[in-house]
PDB file of C-alpha atoms and ligand atoms in Angstrom:
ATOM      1  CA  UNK A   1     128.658  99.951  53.796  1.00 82.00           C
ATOM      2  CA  UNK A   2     131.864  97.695  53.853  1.00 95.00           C
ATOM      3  CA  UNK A   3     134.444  96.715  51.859  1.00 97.00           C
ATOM      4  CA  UNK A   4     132.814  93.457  51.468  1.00 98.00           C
ATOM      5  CA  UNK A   5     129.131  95.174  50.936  1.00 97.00           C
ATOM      6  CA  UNK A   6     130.728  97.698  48.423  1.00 98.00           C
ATOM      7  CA  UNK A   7     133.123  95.001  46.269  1.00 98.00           C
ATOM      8  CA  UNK A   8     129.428  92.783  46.204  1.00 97.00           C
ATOM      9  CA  UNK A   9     127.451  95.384  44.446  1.00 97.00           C
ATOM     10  CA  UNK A  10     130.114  96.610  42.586  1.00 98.00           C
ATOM     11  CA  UNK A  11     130.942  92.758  40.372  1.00 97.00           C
ATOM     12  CA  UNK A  12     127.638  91.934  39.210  1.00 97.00           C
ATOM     13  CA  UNK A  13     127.698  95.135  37.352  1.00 96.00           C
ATOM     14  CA  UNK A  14     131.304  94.170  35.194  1.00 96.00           C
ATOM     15  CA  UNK A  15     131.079  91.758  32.594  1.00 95.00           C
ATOM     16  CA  UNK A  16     134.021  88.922  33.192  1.00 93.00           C
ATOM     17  CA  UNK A  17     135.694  90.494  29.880  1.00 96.00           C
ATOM     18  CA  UNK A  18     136.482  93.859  32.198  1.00 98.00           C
ATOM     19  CA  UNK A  19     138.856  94.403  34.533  1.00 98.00           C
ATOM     20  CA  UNK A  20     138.154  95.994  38.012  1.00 98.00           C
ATOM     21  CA  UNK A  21     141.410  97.679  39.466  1.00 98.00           C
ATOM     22  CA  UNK A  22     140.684  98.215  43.392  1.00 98.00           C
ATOM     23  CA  UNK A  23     142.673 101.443  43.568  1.00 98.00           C
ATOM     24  CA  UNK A  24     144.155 101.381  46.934  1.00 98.00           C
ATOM     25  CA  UNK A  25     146.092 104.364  47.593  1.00 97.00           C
ATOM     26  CA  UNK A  26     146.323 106.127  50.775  1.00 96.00           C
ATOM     27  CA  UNK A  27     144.667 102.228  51.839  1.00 97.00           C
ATOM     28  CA  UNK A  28     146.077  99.956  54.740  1.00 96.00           C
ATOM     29  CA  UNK A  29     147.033  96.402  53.761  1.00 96.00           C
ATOM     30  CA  UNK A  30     144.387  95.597  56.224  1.00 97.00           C
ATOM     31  CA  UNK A  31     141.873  96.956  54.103  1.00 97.00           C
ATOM     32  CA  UNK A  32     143.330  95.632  50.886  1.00 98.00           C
ATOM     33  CA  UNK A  33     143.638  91.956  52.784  1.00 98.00           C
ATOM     34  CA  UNK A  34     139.850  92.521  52.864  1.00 98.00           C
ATOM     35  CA  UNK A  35     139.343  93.365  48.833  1.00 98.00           C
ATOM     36  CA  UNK A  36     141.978  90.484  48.153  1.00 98.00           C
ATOM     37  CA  UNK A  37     139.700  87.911  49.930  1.00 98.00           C
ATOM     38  CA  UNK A  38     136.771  88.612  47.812  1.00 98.00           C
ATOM     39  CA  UNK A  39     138.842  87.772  44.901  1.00 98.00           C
ATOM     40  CA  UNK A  40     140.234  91.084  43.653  1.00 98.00           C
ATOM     41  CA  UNK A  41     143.798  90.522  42.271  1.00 98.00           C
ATOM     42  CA  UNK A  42     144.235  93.714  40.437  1.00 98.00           C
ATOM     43  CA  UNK A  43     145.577  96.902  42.398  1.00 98.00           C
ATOM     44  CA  UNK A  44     146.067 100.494  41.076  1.00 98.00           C
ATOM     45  CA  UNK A  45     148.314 103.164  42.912  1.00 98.00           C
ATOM     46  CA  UNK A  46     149.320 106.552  41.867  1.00 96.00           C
ATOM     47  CA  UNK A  47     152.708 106.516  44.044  1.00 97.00           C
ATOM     48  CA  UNK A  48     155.687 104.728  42.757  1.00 98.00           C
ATOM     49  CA  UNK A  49     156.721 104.353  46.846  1.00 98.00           C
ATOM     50  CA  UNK A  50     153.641 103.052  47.545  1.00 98.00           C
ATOM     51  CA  UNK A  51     153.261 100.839  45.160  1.00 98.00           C
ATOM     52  CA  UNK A  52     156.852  99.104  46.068  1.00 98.00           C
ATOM     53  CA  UNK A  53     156.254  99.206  49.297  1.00 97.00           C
ATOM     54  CA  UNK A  54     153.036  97.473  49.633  1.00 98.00           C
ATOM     55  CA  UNK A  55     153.720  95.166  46.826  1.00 97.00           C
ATOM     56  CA  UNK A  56     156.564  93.644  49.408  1.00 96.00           C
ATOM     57  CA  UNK A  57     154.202  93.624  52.128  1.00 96.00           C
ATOM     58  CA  UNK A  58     151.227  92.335  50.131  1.00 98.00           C
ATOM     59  CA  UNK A  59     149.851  88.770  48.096  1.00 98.00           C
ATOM     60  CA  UNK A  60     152.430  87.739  45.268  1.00 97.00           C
ATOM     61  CA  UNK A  61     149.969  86.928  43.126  1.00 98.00           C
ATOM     62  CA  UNK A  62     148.653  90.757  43.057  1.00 98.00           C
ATOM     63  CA  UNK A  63     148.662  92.368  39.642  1.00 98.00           C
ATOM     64  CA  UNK A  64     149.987  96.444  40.491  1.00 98.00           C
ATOM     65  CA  UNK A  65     148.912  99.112  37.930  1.00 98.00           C
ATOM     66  CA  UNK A  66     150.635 102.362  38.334  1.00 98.00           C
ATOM     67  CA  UNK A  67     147.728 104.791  37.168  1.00 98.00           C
ATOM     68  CA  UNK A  68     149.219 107.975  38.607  1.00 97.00           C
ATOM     69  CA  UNK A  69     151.625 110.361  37.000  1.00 96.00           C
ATOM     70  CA  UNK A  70     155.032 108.817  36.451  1.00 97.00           C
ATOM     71  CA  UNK A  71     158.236 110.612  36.823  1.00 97.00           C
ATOM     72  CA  UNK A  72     161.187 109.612  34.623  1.00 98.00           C
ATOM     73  CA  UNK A  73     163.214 109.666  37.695  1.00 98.00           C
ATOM     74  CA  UNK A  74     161.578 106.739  39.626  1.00 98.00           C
ATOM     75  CA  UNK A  75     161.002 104.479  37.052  1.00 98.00           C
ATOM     76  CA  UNK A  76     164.270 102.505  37.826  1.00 98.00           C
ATOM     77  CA  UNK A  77     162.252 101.860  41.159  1.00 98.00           C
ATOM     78  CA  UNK A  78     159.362  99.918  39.577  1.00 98.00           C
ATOM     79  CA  UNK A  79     160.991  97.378  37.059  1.00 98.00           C
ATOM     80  CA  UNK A  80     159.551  94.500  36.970  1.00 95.00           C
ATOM     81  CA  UNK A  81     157.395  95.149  39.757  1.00 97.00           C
ATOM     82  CA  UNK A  82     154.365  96.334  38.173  1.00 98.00           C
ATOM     83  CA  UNK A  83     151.970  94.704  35.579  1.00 98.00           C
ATOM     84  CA  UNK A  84     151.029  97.404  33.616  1.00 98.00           C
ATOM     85  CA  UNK A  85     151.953 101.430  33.936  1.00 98.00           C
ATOM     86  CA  UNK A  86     148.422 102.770  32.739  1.00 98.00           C
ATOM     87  CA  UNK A  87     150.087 106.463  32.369  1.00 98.00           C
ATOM     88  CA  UNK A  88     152.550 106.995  29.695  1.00 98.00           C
ATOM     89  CA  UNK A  89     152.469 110.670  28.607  1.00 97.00           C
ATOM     90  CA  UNK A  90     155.802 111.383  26.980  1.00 97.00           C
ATOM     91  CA  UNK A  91     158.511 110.660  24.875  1.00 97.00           C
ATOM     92  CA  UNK A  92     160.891 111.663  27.593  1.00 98.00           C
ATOM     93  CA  UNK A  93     158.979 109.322  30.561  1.00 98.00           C
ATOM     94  CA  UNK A  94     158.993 107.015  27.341  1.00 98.00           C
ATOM     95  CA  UNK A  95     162.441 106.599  26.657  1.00 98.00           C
ATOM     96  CA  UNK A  96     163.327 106.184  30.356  1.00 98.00           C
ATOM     97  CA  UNK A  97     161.397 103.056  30.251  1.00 98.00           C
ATOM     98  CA  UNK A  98     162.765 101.590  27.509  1.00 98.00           C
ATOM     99  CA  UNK A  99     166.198 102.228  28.967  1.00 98.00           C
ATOM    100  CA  UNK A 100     165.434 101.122  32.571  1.00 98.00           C
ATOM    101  CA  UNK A 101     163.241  97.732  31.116  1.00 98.00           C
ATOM    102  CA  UNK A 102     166.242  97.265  28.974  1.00 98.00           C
ATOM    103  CA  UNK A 103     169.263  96.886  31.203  1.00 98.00           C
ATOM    104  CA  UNK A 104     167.054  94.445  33.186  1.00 98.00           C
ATOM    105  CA  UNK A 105     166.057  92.472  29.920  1.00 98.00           C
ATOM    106  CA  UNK A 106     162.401  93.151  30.639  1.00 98.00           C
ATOM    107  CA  UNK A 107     158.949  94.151  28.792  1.00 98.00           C
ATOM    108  CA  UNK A 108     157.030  96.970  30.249  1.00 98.00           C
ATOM    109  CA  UNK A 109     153.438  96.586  29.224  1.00 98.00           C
ATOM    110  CA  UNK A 110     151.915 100.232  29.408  1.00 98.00           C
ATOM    111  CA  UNK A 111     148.504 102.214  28.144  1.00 98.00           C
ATOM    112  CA  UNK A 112     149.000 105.670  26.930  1.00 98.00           C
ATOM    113  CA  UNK A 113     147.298 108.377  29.158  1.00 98.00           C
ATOM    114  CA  UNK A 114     145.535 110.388  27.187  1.00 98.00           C
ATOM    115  CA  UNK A 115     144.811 114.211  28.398  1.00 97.00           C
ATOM    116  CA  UNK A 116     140.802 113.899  26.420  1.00 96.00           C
ATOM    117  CA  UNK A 117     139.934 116.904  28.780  1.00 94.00           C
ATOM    118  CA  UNK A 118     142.308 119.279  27.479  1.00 89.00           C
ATOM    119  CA  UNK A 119     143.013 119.853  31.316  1.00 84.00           C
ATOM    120  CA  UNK A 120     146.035 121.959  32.041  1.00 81.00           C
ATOM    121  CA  UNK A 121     146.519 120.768  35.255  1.00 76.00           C
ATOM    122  CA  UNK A 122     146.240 117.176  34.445  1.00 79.00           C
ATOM    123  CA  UNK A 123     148.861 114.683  33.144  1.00 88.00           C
ATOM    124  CA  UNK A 124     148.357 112.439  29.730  1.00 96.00           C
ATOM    125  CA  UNK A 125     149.406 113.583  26.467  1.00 97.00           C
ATOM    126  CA  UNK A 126     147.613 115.930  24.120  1.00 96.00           C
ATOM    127  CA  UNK A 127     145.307 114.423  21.440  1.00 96.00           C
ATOM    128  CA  UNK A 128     147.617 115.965  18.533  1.00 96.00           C
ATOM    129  CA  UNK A 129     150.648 114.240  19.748  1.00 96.00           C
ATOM    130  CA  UNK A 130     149.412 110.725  20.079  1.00 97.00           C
ATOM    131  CA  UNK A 131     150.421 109.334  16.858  1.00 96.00           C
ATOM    132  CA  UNK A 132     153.744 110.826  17.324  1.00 97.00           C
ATOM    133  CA  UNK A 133     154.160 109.307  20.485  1.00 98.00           C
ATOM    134  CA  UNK A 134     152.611 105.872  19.483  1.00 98.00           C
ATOM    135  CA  UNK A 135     155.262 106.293  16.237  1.00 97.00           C
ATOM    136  CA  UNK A 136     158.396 106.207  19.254  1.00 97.00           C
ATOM    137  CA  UNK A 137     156.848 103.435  20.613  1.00 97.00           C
ATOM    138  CA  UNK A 138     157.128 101.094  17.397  1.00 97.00           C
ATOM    139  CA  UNK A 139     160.988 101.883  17.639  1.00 97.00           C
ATOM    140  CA  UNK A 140     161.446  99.960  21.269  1.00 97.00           C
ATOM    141  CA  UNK A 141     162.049  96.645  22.103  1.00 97.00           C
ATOM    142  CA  UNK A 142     161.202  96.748  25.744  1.00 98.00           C
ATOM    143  CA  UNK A 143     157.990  98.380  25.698  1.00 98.00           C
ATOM    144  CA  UNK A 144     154.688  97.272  24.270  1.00 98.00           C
ATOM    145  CA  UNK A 145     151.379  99.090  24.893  1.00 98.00           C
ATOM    146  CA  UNK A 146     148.346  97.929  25.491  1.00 98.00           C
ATOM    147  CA  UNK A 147     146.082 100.609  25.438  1.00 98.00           C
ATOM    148  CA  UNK A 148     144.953 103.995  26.734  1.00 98.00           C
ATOM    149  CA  UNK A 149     144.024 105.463  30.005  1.00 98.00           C
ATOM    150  CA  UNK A 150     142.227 108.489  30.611  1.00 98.00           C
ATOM    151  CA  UNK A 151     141.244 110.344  33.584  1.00 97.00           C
ATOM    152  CA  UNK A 152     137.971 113.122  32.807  1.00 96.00           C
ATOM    153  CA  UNK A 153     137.395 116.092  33.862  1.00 95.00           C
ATOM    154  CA  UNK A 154     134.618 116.680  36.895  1.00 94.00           C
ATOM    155  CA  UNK A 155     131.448 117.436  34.860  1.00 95.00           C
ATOM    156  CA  UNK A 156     127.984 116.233  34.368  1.00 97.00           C
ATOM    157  CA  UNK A 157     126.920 112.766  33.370  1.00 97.00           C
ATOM    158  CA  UNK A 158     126.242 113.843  29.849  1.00 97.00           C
ATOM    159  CA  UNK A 159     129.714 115.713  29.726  1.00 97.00           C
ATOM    160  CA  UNK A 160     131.329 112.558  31.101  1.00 97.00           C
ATOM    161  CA  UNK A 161     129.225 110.302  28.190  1.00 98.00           C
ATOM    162  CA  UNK A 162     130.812 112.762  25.731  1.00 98.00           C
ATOM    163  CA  UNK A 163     134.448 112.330  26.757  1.00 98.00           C
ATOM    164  CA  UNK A 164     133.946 108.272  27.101  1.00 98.00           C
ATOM    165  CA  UNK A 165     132.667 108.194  23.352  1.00 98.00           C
ATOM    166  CA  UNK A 166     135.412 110.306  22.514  1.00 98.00           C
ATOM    167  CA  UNK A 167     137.866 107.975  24.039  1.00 98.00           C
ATOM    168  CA  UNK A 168     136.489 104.753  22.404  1.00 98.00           C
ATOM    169  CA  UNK A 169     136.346 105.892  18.651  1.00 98.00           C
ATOM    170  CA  UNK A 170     140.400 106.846  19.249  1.00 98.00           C
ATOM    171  CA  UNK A 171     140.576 103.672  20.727  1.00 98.00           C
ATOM    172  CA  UNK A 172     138.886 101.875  17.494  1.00 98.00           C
ATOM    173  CA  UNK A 173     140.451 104.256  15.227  1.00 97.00           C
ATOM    174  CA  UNK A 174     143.805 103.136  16.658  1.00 97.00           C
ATOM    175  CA  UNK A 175     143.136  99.474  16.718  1.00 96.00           C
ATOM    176  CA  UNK A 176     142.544  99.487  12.980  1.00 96.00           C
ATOM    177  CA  UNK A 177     145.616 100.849  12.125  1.00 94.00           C
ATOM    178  CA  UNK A 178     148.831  99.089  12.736  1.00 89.00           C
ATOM    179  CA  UNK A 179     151.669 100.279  14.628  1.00 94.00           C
ATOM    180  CA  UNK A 180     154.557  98.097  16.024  1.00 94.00           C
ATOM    181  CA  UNK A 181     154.405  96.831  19.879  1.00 95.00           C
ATOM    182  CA  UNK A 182     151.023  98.097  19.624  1.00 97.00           C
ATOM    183  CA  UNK A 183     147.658  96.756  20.525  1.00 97.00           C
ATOM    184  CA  UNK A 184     144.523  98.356  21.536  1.00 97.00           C
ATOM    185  CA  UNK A 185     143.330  96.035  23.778  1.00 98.00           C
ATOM    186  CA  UNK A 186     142.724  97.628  26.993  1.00 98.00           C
ATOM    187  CA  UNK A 187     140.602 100.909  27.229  1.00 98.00           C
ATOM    188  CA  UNK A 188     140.870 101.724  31.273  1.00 98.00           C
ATOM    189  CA  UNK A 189     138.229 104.664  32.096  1.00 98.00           C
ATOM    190  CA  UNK A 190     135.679 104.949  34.498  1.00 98.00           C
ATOM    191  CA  UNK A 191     136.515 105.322  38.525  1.00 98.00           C
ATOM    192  CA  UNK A 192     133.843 105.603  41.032  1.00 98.00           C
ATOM    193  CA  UNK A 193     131.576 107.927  40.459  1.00 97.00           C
ATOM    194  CA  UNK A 194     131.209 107.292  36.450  1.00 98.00           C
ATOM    195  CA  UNK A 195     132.453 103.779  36.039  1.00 98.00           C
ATOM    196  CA  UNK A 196     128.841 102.487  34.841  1.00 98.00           C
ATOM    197  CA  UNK A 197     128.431 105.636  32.486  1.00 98.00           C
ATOM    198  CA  UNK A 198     132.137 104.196  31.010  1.00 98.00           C
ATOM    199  CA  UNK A 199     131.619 100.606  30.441  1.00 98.00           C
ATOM    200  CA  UNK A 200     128.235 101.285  28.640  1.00 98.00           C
ATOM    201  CA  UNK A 201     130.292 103.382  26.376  1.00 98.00           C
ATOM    202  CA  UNK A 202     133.138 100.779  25.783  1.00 98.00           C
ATOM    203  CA  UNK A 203     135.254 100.986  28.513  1.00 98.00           C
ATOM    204  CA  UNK A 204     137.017  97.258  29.674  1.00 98.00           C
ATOM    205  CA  UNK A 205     139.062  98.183  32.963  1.00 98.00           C
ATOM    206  CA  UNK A 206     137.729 100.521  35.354  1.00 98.00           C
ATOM    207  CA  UNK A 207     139.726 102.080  38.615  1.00 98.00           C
ATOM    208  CA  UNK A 208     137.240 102.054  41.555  1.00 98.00           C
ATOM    209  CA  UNK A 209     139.519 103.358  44.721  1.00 98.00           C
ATOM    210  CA  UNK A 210     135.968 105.152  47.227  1.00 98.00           C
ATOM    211  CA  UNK A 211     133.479 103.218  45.978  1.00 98.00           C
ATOM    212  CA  UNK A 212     135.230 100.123  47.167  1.00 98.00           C
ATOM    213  CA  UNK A 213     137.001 101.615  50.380  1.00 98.00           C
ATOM    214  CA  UNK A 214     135.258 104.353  51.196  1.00 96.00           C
ATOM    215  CA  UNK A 215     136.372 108.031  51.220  1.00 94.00           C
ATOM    216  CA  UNK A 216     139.444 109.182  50.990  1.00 87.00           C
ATOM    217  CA  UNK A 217     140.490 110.586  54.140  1.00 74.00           C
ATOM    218  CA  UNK A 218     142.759 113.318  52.061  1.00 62.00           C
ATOM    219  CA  UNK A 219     140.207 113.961  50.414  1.00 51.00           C
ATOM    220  CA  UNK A 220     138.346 115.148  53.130  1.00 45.00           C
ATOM    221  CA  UNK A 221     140.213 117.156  54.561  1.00 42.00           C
ATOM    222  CA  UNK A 222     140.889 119.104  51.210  1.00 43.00           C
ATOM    223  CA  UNK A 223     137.297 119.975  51.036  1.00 35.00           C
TER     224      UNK A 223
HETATM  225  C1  PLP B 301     142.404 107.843  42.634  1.00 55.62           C
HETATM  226  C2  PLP B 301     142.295 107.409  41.237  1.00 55.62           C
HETATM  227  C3  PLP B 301     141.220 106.617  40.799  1.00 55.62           C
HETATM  228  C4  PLP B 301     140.081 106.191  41.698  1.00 55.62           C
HETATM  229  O1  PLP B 301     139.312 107.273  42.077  1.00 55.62           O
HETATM  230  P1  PLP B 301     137.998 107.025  42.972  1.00 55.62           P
HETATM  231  O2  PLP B 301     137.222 108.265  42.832  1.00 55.62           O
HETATM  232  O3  PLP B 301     138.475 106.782  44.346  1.00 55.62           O
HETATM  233  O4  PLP B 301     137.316 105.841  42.409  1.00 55.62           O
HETATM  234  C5  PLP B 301     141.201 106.217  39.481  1.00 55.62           C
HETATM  235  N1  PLP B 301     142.179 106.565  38.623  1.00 55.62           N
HETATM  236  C6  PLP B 301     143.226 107.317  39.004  1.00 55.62           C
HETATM  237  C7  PLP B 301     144.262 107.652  38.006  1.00 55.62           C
HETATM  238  C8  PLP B 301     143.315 107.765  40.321  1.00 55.62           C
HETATM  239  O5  PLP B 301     144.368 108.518  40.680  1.00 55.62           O
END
């Protein structure tokens, strides 16, 4: 199937109110140029050199989403160049944001990455320390967040259900309570394999990298 074949089944099955990130990593602008044409605007990467680097080369009118781990070190590198960092995890990685968004008079919009797994190997933040963290966030004036991310462990489809659900009642919980620069809005989970499984449990952005390009040739060669 192409890009064009895969993008053309994929839409009919997101409602207009979700958002479909075409998660281009390890992709060629070539292939993205092929995405952008059937009217995809929103791109996910999990490299902050990456993402700068094809965000020169690339459409203007792109929407970036940082979805991988973020390292307090090389967030001076994606100021105002991305529209929404999907994986805060810490008050450290936190306060680096507010500093760096700060000096350049800008708002970071950013969803909490939350670790629903339990995964030691994974980023996000731990269940427990949400509210602390979402507590910090009320106390900046550069950062606002939108939401939370979430990436699941490998499991079954009813293990993946189970996390999803899990994920939305925090989300409600959290949108009924009010915190400063805080809004649940956006719920991102859901990436190729499980994306259908997540929006009929609530989810409004998905991140669909294989199942729009293909597989990932890393990926590959890991296995
Ligand atoms: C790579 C990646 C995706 C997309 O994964 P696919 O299996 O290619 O759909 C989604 N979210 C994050 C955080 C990723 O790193």
């Amino acid at each position: 199937m192409s890009i064009k074949d895969n993008i053309q089944k994929i839409l009919p099955k997101i409602n207009k109110d979700v958002t479909l990130i075409a998660v281009s990593k390890t992709r060629s602008v070539e292939e993205m140029e092929i995405a952008y044409r059937e009217g995809l605007r929103d791109f996910g990467e999990n490299k902050v050199q990456e993402l700068v680097n094809k965000s020169e080369e690339f459409h203007k009118d792109v929407r970036w989403h940082l979805i991988g781990h973020l390292q307090t070190n090389k967030v001076k590198y994606i100021v105002g160049k991305v529209h929404l960092i999907q994986s805060l995890d810490s008050e450290k990685l936190l306060h680096e944001i507010e500093k760096r968004y700060s000096q350049k008079n800008l708002i970071a919009n950013v969803l909490i990455e939350v670790n629903i797994g339990k995964e030691e190997s994974k980023s996000g933040i731990d269940l427990v320390d949400l509210d602390s963290l979402l507590e910090k966030c009320e106390t900046c004036k550069n950062v606002r967040v939108k939401g939370l991310m979430c990436i699941i462990p490998k499991g079954s489809d009813k293990e993946n259900r189970a996390y999803f659900k899990k994920m939305k009642i925090i989300f409600e919980n959290l949108k009924t309570k009010k915190f400063n620069n805080v809004s649940m809005d956006i719920l991102s989970m859901g990436m190729s394999g499980d994306y259908e499984l997540a929006l009929e449990e609530g989810s409004n952005m998905v991140r669909i990298g294989q199942g729009i390009f293909g597989p990932r040739n890393y990926e590959r060669e890991v296995k």
